[in-house]
Amino acid sequence: MGLYREGPSRFFATYGYMTGLVLRCVGNLCHVRLEESGQECDALVKGNLRLKGIRSTNPVVVGDRVQLIPTSDAEVPFHITGIIPRRNYIIRKASNLSKESHILAANIDVALLVVTLMRPETSFTFVDRFLATAEAYDIPVVLLFNKIDLYGDEEEELFRKWQAIYEPLDYPLVRISATERIGLEQIQAYVAGRTALLSGHSGVGKSSLINALLPHNHLRTQAVSEAHGTGMHTTTYSTMIPIAPEYGGGYLIDTPGIKGFGTLEMNESNTAHYFREFFALSADCRFNNCIHINEPQCAVLQALNDGRIAPSRYISYLSILSDEEEGKYREGE
């Protein structure tokens, strides 16, 4: 580690700290890429770093730009002393701590949500919760329908149902097969030169997809449990993978498989804002503070009755309001 002992950089001498990009974190130990030199090293979170108003299980996350100061420890040459303000982040309720949150990643340009219609089947509610959270932080989402090589007539019919719901809302749907290398060019167009978050249930094929997109990474994969039709975790913490220039550059963030997605910072006054069709229709509601449950002359309820809003979207909306009422998130909903 003699590189760090030769003397402070010009940046550190001027500002009293260096800056780095967090590539992964395990507890308080993070692996960072120094922005001044491009080199990678370990850094320990110093003190109690918490963002105002957020009780998080992981105050420093993948994608964070952080402030660093040198240490005298050759193995951990830096301490993280501050977080540079985030542009955005994807956050959810911690599954076993109702008053805590878990941030998947920060400073995201696009989120790629992997959806499967079998082995395991992704629910509308899970997707809608993810979309609403991304909408709240202005993060565009692309829905990747993986394992299309396994589709039969039933899955094709179900996919058309998903299309009818989400394409009119301007959410892109991309049909892919990681194992058969179908649709990779479309994904690369969304990812190249950007920071892309990859998320979804365990078993939907995220690691296989990364191996197909970036074959030099060789991530571990595990089969879906035949007994339960669910995936087994292969990623235990989020990791930010640099994309080589020949693949377009940028970063791909691999996240652990998620069973449920509890929402945060959503309540009766704002949840409808994060459902695109609800927000567009709400201007025609009789009351400005309409929450679209039982109010008279509610444009959203009228659209639901007319078939212009998918029942699954309205069920998802009510489930998020239920989170707020109960004060906790029940994993698996």
PDB file of N, CA, C and O in Angstrom, residues 124-180:
ATOM      1  N   PHE A 124     -47.827  -8.714  -9.903  1.00  0.00           N
ATOM      2  CA  PHE A 124     -48.091  -7.332 -10.279  1.00  0.00           C
ATOM      3  C   PHE A 124     -47.800  -6.392  -9.107  1.00  0.00           C
ATOM      4  O   PHE A 124     -47.260  -5.297  -9.294  1.00  0.00           O
ATOM      5  N   THR A 125     -48.171  -6.809  -7.899  1.00  0.00           N
ATOM      6  CA  THR A 125     -47.996  -5.942  -6.727  1.00  0.00           C
ATOM      7  C   THR A 125     -46.529  -5.636  -6.484  1.00  0.00           C
ATOM      8  O   THR A 125     -46.159  -4.495  -6.191  1.00  0.00           O
ATOM      9  N   PHE A 126     -45.677  -6.643  -6.607  1.00  0.00           N
ATOM     10  CA  PHE A 126     -44.244  -6.418  -6.427  1.00  0.00           C
ATOM     11  C   PHE A 126     -43.726  -5.398  -7.439  1.00  0.00           C
ATOM     12  O   PHE A 126     -43.012  -4.449  -7.092  1.00  0.00           O
ATOM     13  N   VAL A 127     -44.095  -5.581  -8.693  1.00  0.00           N
ATOM     14  CA  VAL A 127     -43.643  -4.669  -9.747  1.00  0.00           C
ATOM     15  C   VAL A 127     -44.169  -3.260  -9.497  1.00  0.00           C
ATOM     16  O   VAL A 127     -43.427  -2.272  -9.622  1.00  0.00           O
ATOM     17  N   ASP A 128     -45.441  -3.128  -9.139  1.00  0.00           N
ATOM     18  CA  ASP A 128     -46.023  -1.801  -8.925  1.00  0.00           C
ATOM     19  C   ASP A 128     -45.379  -1.089  -7.749  1.00  0.00           C
ATOM     20  O   ASP A 128     -45.197   0.137  -7.783  1.00  0.00           O
ATOM     21  N   ARG A 129     -45.046  -1.804  -6.714  1.00  0.00           N
ATOM     22  CA  ARG A 129     -44.347  -1.191  -5.574  1.00  0.00           C
ATOM     23  C   ARG A 129     -42.976  -0.667  -6.008  1.00  0.00           C
ATOM     24  O   ARG A 129     -42.569   0.434  -5.624  1.00  0.00           O
ATOM     25  N   PHE A 130     -42.276  -1.465  -6.788  1.00  0.00           N
ATOM     26  CA  PHE A 130     -40.963  -1.037  -7.284  1.00  0.00           C
ATOM     27  C   PHE A 130     -41.108   0.184  -8.180  1.00  0.00           C
ATOM     28  O   PHE A 130     -40.357   1.164  -8.053  1.00  0.00           O
ATOM     29  N   LEU A 131     -42.080   0.149  -9.093  1.00  0.00           N
ATOM     30  CA  LEU A 131     -42.277   1.268 -10.013  1.00  0.00           C
ATOM     31  C   LEU A 131     -42.643   2.546  -9.274  1.00  0.00           C
ATOM     32  O   LEU A 131     -42.164   3.636  -9.621  1.00  0.00           O
ATOM     33  N   ALA A 132     -43.491   2.438  -8.262  1.00  0.00           N
ATOM     34  CA  ALA A 132     -43.897   3.622  -7.511  1.00  0.00           C
ATOM     35  C   ALA A 132     -42.703   4.236  -6.789  1.00  0.00           C
ATOM     36  O   ALA A 132     -42.541   5.461  -6.754  1.00  0.00           O
ATOM     37  N   THR A 133     -41.855   3.394  -6.207  1.00  0.00           N
ATOM     38  CA  THR A 133     -40.666   3.904  -5.523  1.00  0.00           C
ATOM     39  C   THR A 133     -39.721   4.572  -6.505  1.00  0.00           C
ATOM     40  O   THR A 133     -39.189   5.657  -6.236  1.00  0.00           O
ATOM     41  N   ALA A 134     -39.504   3.956  -7.652  1.00  0.00           N
ATOM     42  CA  ALA A 134     -38.644   4.561  -8.668  1.00  0.00           C
ATOM     43  C   ALA A 134     -39.236   5.872  -9.170  1.00  0.00           C
ATOM     44  O   ALA A 134     -38.508   6.853  -9.402  1.00  0.00           O
ATOM     45  N   GLU A 135     -40.554   5.926  -9.327  1.00  0.00           N
ATOM     46  CA  GLU A 135     -41.228   7.146  -9.779  1.00  0.00           C
ATOM     47  C   GLU A 135     -41.017   8.274  -8.779  1.00  0.00           C
ATOM     48  O   GLU A 135     -40.825   9.435  -9.155  1.00  0.00           O
ATOM     49  N   ALA A 136     -41.036   7.921  -7.494  1.00  0.00           N
ATOM     50  CA  ALA A 136     -40.867   8.934  -6.449  1.00  0.00           C
ATOM     51  C   ALA A 136     -39.501   9.606  -6.528  1.00  0.00           C
ATOM     52  O   ALA A 136     -39.359  10.772  -6.127  1.00  0.00           O
ATOM     53  N   TYR A 137     -38.500   8.902  -7.045  1.00  0.00           N
ATOM     54  CA  TYR A 137     -37.145   9.449  -7.108  1.00  0.00           C
ATOM     55  C   TYR A 137     -36.679   9.682  -8.544  1.00  0.00           C
ATOM     56  O   TYR A 137     -35.476   9.820  -8.798  1.00  0.00           O
ATOM     57  N   ASP A 138     -37.644   9.737  -9.473  1.00  0.00           N
ATOM     58  CA  ASP A 138     -37.339  10.070 -10.875  1.00  0.00           C
ATOM     59  C   ASP A 138     -36.317   9.128 -11.490  1.00  0.00           C
ATOM     60  O   ASP A 138     -35.387   9.562 -12.193  1.00  0.00           O
ATOM     61  N   ILE A 139     -36.486   7.837 -11.241  1.00  0.00           N
ATOM     62  CA  ILE A 139     -35.605   6.833 -11.833  1.00  0.00           C
ATOM     63  C   ILE A 139     -36.387   6.070 -12.899  1.00  0.00           C
ATOM     64  O   ILE A 139     -37.376   5.404 -12.588  1.00  0.00           O
ATOM     65  N   PRO A 140     -36.008   6.163 -14.162  1.00  0.00           N
ATOM     66  CA  PRO A 140     -36.714   5.410 -15.203  1.00  0.00           C
ATOM     67  C   PRO A 140     -36.520   3.906 -15.013  1.00  0.00           C
ATOM     68  O   PRO A 140     -35.459   3.461 -14.567  1.00  0.00           O
ATOM     69  N   VAL A 141     -37.547   3.134 -15.345  1.00  0.00           N
ATOM     70  CA  VAL A 141     -37.512   1.678 -15.165  1.00  0.00           C
ATOM     71  C   VAL A 141     -37.803   0.985 -16.490  1.00  0.00           C
ATOM     72  O   VAL A 141     -38.694   1.397 -17.235  1.00  0.00           O
ATOM     73  N   VAL A 142     -37.040  -0.053 -16.761  1.00  0.00           N
ATOM     74  CA  VAL A 142     -37.280  -0.938 -17.902  1.00  0.00           C
ATOM     75  C   VAL A 142     -37.619  -2.313 -17.339  1.00  0.00           C
ATOM     76  O   VAL A 142     -36.913  -2.828 -16.470  1.00  0.00           O
ATOM     77  N   LEU A 143     -38.716  -2.909 -17.811  1.00  0.00           N
ATOM     78  CA  LEU A 143     -39.122  -4.240 -17.364  1.00  0.00           C
ATOM     79  C   LEU A 143     -38.548  -5.286 -18.316  1.00  0.00           C
ATOM     80  O   LEU A 143     -38.851  -5.285 -19.510  1.00  0.00           O
ATOM     81  N   LEU A 144     -37.696  -6.158 -17.780  1.00  0.00           N
ATOM     82  CA  LEU A 144     -37.062  -7.205 -18.572  1.00  0.00           C
ATOM     83  C   LEU A 144     -37.765  -8.530 -18.301  1.00  0.00           C
ATOM     84  O   LEU A 144     -37.710  -9.051 -17.185  1.00  0.00           O
ATOM     85  N   PHE A 145     -38.441  -9.065 -19.298  1.00  0.00           N
ATOM     86  CA  PHE A 145     -39.151 -10.334 -19.147  1.00  0.00           C
ATOM     87  C   PHE A 145     -38.224 -11.460 -19.569  1.00  0.00           C
ATOM     88  O   PHE A 145     -38.045 -11.729 -20.760  1.00  0.00           O
ATOM     89  N   ASN A 146     -37.639 -12.115 -18.570  1.00  0.00           N
ATOM     90  CA  ASN A 146     -36.635 -13.143 -18.816  1.00  0.00           C
ATOM     91  C   ASN A 146     -37.287 -14.524 -18.989  1.00  0.00           C
ATOM     92  O   ASN A 146     -38.449 -14.726 -18.643  1.00  0.00           O
ATOM     93  N   LYS A 147     -36.502 -15.453 -19.520  1.00  0.00           N
ATOM     94  CA  LYS A 147     -36.894 -16.854 -19.712  1.00  0.00           C
ATOM     95  C   LYS A 147     -37.988 -17.015 -20.783  1.00  0.00           C
ATOM     96  O   LYS A 147     -38.816 -17.920 -20.708  1.00  0.00           O
ATOM     97  N   ILE A 148     -37.967 -16.148 -21.792  1.00  0.00           N
ATOM     98  CA  ILE A 148     -39.005 -16.256 -22.819  1.00  0.00           C
ATOM     99  C   ILE A 148     -38.848 -17.528 -23.639  1.00  0.00           C
ATOM    100  O   ILE A 148     -39.792 -17.955 -24.321  1.00  0.00           O
ATOM    101  N   ASP A 149     -37.651 -18.150 -23.578  1.00  0.00           N
ATOM    102  CA  ASP A 149     -37.457 -19.419 -24.283  1.00  0.00           C
ATOM    103  C   ASP A 149     -38.300 -20.541 -23.677  1.00  0.00           C
ATOM    104  O   ASP A 149     -38.490 -21.589 -24.308  1.00  0.00           O
ATOM    105  N   LEU A 150     -38.829 -20.303 -22.468  1.00  0.00           N
ATOM    106  CA  LEU A 150     -39.666 -21.302 -21.807  1.00  0.00           C
ATOM    107  C   LEU A 150     -41.158 -21.028 -21.964  1.00  0.00           C
ATOM    108  O   LEU A 150     -41.989 -21.775 -21.452  1.00  0.00           O
ATOM    109  N   TYR A 151     -41.500 -19.945 -22.658  1.00  0.00           N
ATOM    110  CA  TYR A 151     -42.904 -19.560 -22.771  1.00  0.00           C
ATOM    111  C   TYR A 151     -43.701 -20.585 -23.578  1.00  0.00           C
ATOM    112  O   TYR A 151     -43.286 -21.035 -24.646  1.00  0.00           O
ATOM    113  N   GLY A 152     -44.888 -20.913 -23.037  1.00  0.00           N
ATOM    114  CA  GLY A 152     -45.893 -21.641 -23.796  1.00  0.00           C
ATOM    115  C   GLY A 152     -47.063 -20.714 -24.066  1.00  0.00           C
ATOM    116  O   GLY A 152     -46.979 -19.496 -23.875  1.00  0.00           O
ATOM    117  N   ASP A 153     -48.180 -21.271 -24.496  1.00  0.00           N
ATOM    118  CA  ASP A 153     -49.345 -20.452 -24.806  1.00  0.00           C
ATOM    119  C   ASP A 153     -49.831 -19.668 -23.584  1.00  0.00           C
ATOM    120  O   ASP A 153     -50.232 -18.505 -23.709  1.00  0.00           O
ATOM    121  N   GLU A 154     -49.794 -20.292 -22.411  1.00  0.00           N
ATOM    122  CA  GLU A 154     -50.267 -19.624 -21.200  1.00  0.00           C
ATOM    123  C   GLU A 154     -49.415 -18.409 -20.875  1.00  0.00           C
ATOM    124  O   GLU A 154     -49.930 -17.335 -20.538  1.00  0.00           O
ATOM    125  N   GLU A 155     -48.092 -18.562 -20.983  1.00  0.00           N
ATOM    126  CA  GLU A 155     -47.185 -17.447 -20.679  1.00  0.00           C
ATOM    127  C   GLU A 155     -47.303 -16.342 -21.728  1.00  0.00           C
ATOM    128  O   GLU A 155     -47.226 -15.155 -21.391  1.00  0.00           O
ATOM    129  N   GLU A 156     -47.492 -16.705 -22.984  1.00  0.00           N
ATOM    130  CA  GLU A 156     -47.657 -15.686 -24.017  1.00  0.00           C
ATOM    131  C   GLU A 156     -48.922 -14.866 -23.773  1.00  0.00           C
ATOM    132  O   GLU A 156     -48.917 -13.631 -23.935  1.00  0.00           O
ATOM    133  N   GLU A 157     -49.987 -15.528 -23.355  1.00  0.00           N
ATOM    134  CA  GLU A 157     -51.221 -14.810 -23.049  1.00  0.00           C
ATOM    135  C   GLU A 157     -51.037 -13.895 -21.849  1.00  0.00           C
ATOM    136  O   GLU A 157     -51.513 -12.751 -21.845  1.00  0.00           O
ATOM    137  N   LEU A 158     -50.320 -14.384 -20.839  1.00  0.00           N
ATOM    138  CA  LEU A 158     -50.072 -13.561 -19.653  1.00  0.00           C
ATOM    139  C   LEU A 158     -49.188 -12.369 -19.993  1.00  0.00           C
ATOM    140  O   LEU A 158     -49.411 -11.259 -19.494  1.00  0.00           O
ATOM    141  N   PHE A 159     -48.193 -12.586 -20.862  1.00  0.00           N
ATOM    142  CA  PHE A 159     -47.335 -11.463 -21.264  1.00  0.00           C
ATOM    143  C   PHE A 159     -48.147 -10.386 -21.964  1.00  0.00           C
ATOM    144  O   PHE A 159     -47.919  -9.192 -21.740  1.00  0.00           O
ATOM    145  N   ARG A 160     -49.082 -10.766 -22.803  1.00  0.00           N
ATOM    146  CA  ARG A 160     -49.922  -9.769 -23.474  1.00  0.00           C
ATOM    147  C   ARG A 160     -50.743  -8.961 -22.462  1.00  0.00           C
ATOM    148  O   ARG A 160     -51.000  -7.765 -22.671  1.00  0.00           O
ATOM    149  N   LYS A 161     -51.111  -9.586 -21.361  1.00  0.00           N
ATOM    150  CA  LYS A 161     -51.816  -8.881 -20.298  1.00  0.00           C
ATOM    151  C   LYS A 161     -50.903  -7.829 -19.666  1.00  0.00           C
ATOM    152  O   LYS A 161     -51.327  -6.690 -19.418  1.00  0.00           O
ATOM    153  N   TRP A 162     -49.645  -8.200 -19.403  1.00  0.00           N
ATOM    154  CA  TRP A 162     -48.682  -7.233 -18.874  1.00  0.00           C
ATOM    155  C   TRP A 162     -48.483  -6.080 -19.867  1.00  0.00           C
ATOM    156  O   TRP A 162     -48.422  -4.917 -19.460  1.00  0.00           O
ATOM    157  N   GLN A 163     -48.368  -6.421 -21.135  1.00  0.00           N
ATOM    158  CA  GLN A 163     -48.207  -5.385 -22.156  1.00  0.00           C
ATOM    159  C   GLN A 163     -49.356  -4.382 -22.124  1.00  0.00           C
ATOM    160  O   GLN A 163     -49.151  -3.168 -22.200  1.00  0.00           O
ATOM    161  N   ALA A 164     -50.573  -4.904 -22.045  1.00  0.00           N
ATOM    162  CA  ALA A 164     -51.750  -4.040 -22.078  1.00  0.00           C
ATOM    163  C   ALA A 164     -51.801  -3.091 -20.892  1.00  0.00           C
ATOM    164  O   ALA A 164     -52.348  -1.990 -20.993  1.00  0.00           O
ATOM    165  N   ILE A 165     -51.185  -3.484 -19.780  1.00  0.00           N
ATOM    166  CA  ILE A 165     -51.191  -2.630 -18.584  1.00  0.00           C
ATOM    167  C   ILE A 165     -50.072  -1.595 -18.633  1.00  0.00           C
ATOM    168  O   ILE A 165     -50.303  -0.404 -18.377  1.00  0.00           O
ATOM    169  N   TYR A 166     -48.852  -2.011 -18.966  1.00  0.00           N
ATOM    170  CA  TYR A 166     -47.683  -1.156 -18.734  1.00  0.00           C
ATOM    171  C   TYR A 166     -47.202  -0.386 -19.966  1.00  0.00           C
ATOM    172  O   TYR A 166     -46.614   0.692 -19.807  1.00  0.00           O
ATOM    173  N   GLU A 167     -47.417  -0.893 -21.166  1.00  0.00           N
ATOM    174  CA  GLU A 167     -46.987  -0.130 -22.337  1.00  0.00           C
ATOM    175  C   GLU A 167     -47.716   1.204 -22.466  1.00  0.00           C
ATOM    176  O   GLU A 167     -47.087   2.216 -22.796  1.00  0.00           O
ATOM    177  N   PRO A 168     -49.044   1.287 -22.205  1.00  0.00           N
ATOM    178  CA  PRO A 168     -49.704   2.594 -22.264  1.00  0.00           C
ATOM    179  C   PRO A 168     -49.195   3.582 -21.220  1.00  0.00           C
ATOM    180  O   PRO A 168     -49.380   4.796 -21.368  1.00  0.00           O
ATOM    181  N   LEU A 169     -48.519   3.074 -20.181  1.00  0.00           N
ATOM    182  CA  LEU A 169     -47.956   3.945 -19.141  1.00  0.00           C
ATOM    183  C   LEU A 169     -46.513   4.344 -19.463  1.00  0.00           C
ATOM    184  O   LEU A 169     -45.843   4.981 -18.645  1.00  0.00           O
ATOM    185  N   ASP A 170     -46.042   3.958 -20.660  1.00  0.00           N
ATOM    186  CA  ASP A 170     -44.691   4.290 -21.132  1.00  0.00           C
ATOM    187  C   ASP A 170     -43.586   3.599 -20.334  1.00  0.00           C
ATOM    188  O   ASP A 170     -42.477   4.141 -20.204  1.00  0.00           O
ATOM    189  N   TYR A 171     -43.881   2.413 -19.811  1.00  0.00           N
ATOM    190  CA  TYR A 171     -42.822   1.586 -19.238  1.00  0.00           C
ATOM    191  C   TYR A 171     -42.380   0.595 -20.319  1.00  0.00           C
ATOM    192  O   TYR A 171     -43.181  -0.219 -20.785  1.00  0.00           O
ATOM    193  N   PRO A 172     -41.109   0.637 -20.737  1.00  0.00           N
ATOM    194  CA  PRO A 172     -40.649  -0.306 -21.764  1.00  0.00           C
ATOM    195  C   PRO A 172     -40.668  -1.746 -21.249  1.00  0.00           C
ATOM    196  O   PRO A 172     -40.276  -2.021 -20.111  1.00  0.00           O
ATOM    197  N   LEU A 173     -41.137  -2.665 -22.084  1.00  0.00           N
ATOM    198  CA  LEU A 173     -41.103  -4.098 -21.806  1.00  0.00           C
ATOM    199  C   LEU A 173     -40.183  -4.742 -22.836  1.00  0.00           C
ATOM    200  O   LEU A 173     -40.387  -4.591 -24.042  1.00  0.00           O
ATOM    201  N   VAL A 174     -39.161  -5.455 -22.347  1.00  0.00           N
ATOM    202  CA  VAL A 174     -38.194  -6.086 -23.235  1.00  0.00           C
ATOM    203  C   VAL A 174     -38.204  -7.587 -22.979  1.00  0.00           C
ATOM    204  O   VAL A 174     -38.016  -8.036 -21.843  1.00  0.00           O
ATOM    205  N   ARG A 175     -38.434  -8.358 -24.028  1.00  0.00           N
ATOM    206  CA  ARG A 175     -38.437  -9.822 -23.933  1.00  0.00           C
ATOM    207  C   ARG A 175     -36.998 -10.319 -24.098  1.00  0.00           C
ATOM    208  O   ARG A 175     -36.335 -10.005 -25.095  1.00  0.00           O
ATOM    209  N   ILE A 176     -36.543 -11.119 -23.113  1.00  0.00           N
ATOM    210  CA  ILE A 176     -35.157 -11.571 -23.146  1.00  0.00           C
ATOM    211  C   ILE A 176     -35.056 -13.034 -22.708  1.00  0.00           C
ATOM    212  O   ILE A 176     -35.971 -13.580 -22.092  1.00  0.00           O
ATOM    213  N   SER A 177     -33.938 -13.630 -23.029  1.00  0.00           N
ATOM    214  CA  SER A 177     -33.547 -14.918 -22.468  1.00  0.00           C
ATOM    215  C   SER A 177     -32.048 -14.844 -22.220  1.00  0.00           C
ATOM    216  O   SER A 177     -31.262 -14.776 -23.171  1.00  0.00           O
ATOM    217  N   ALA A 178     -31.671 -14.832 -20.948  1.00  0.00           N
ATOM    218  CA  ALA A 178     -30.250 -14.755 -20.619  1.00  0.00           C
ATOM    219  C   ALA A 178     -29.511 -15.996 -21.101  1.00  0.00           C
ATOM    220  O   ALA A 178     -28.392 -15.902 -21.616  1.00  0.00           O
ATOM    221  N   THR A 179     -30.129 -17.154 -20.979  1.00  0.00           N
ATOM    222  CA  THR A 179     -29.450 -18.396 -21.358  1.00  0.00           C
ATOM    223  C   THR A 179     -29.318 -18.538 -22.874  1.00  0.00           C
ATOM    224  O   THR A 179     -28.342 -19.117 -23.366  1.00  0.00           O
ATOM    225  N   GLU A 180     -30.293 -18.000 -23.609  1.00  0.00           N
ATOM    226  CA  GLU A 180     -30.257 -18.101 -25.069  1.00  0.00           C
ATOM    227  C   GLU A 180     -29.724 -16.833 -25.731  1.00  0.00           C
ATOM    228  O   GLU A 180     -29.714 -16.732 -26.957  1.00  0.00           O
TER     229      GLU A 180
END
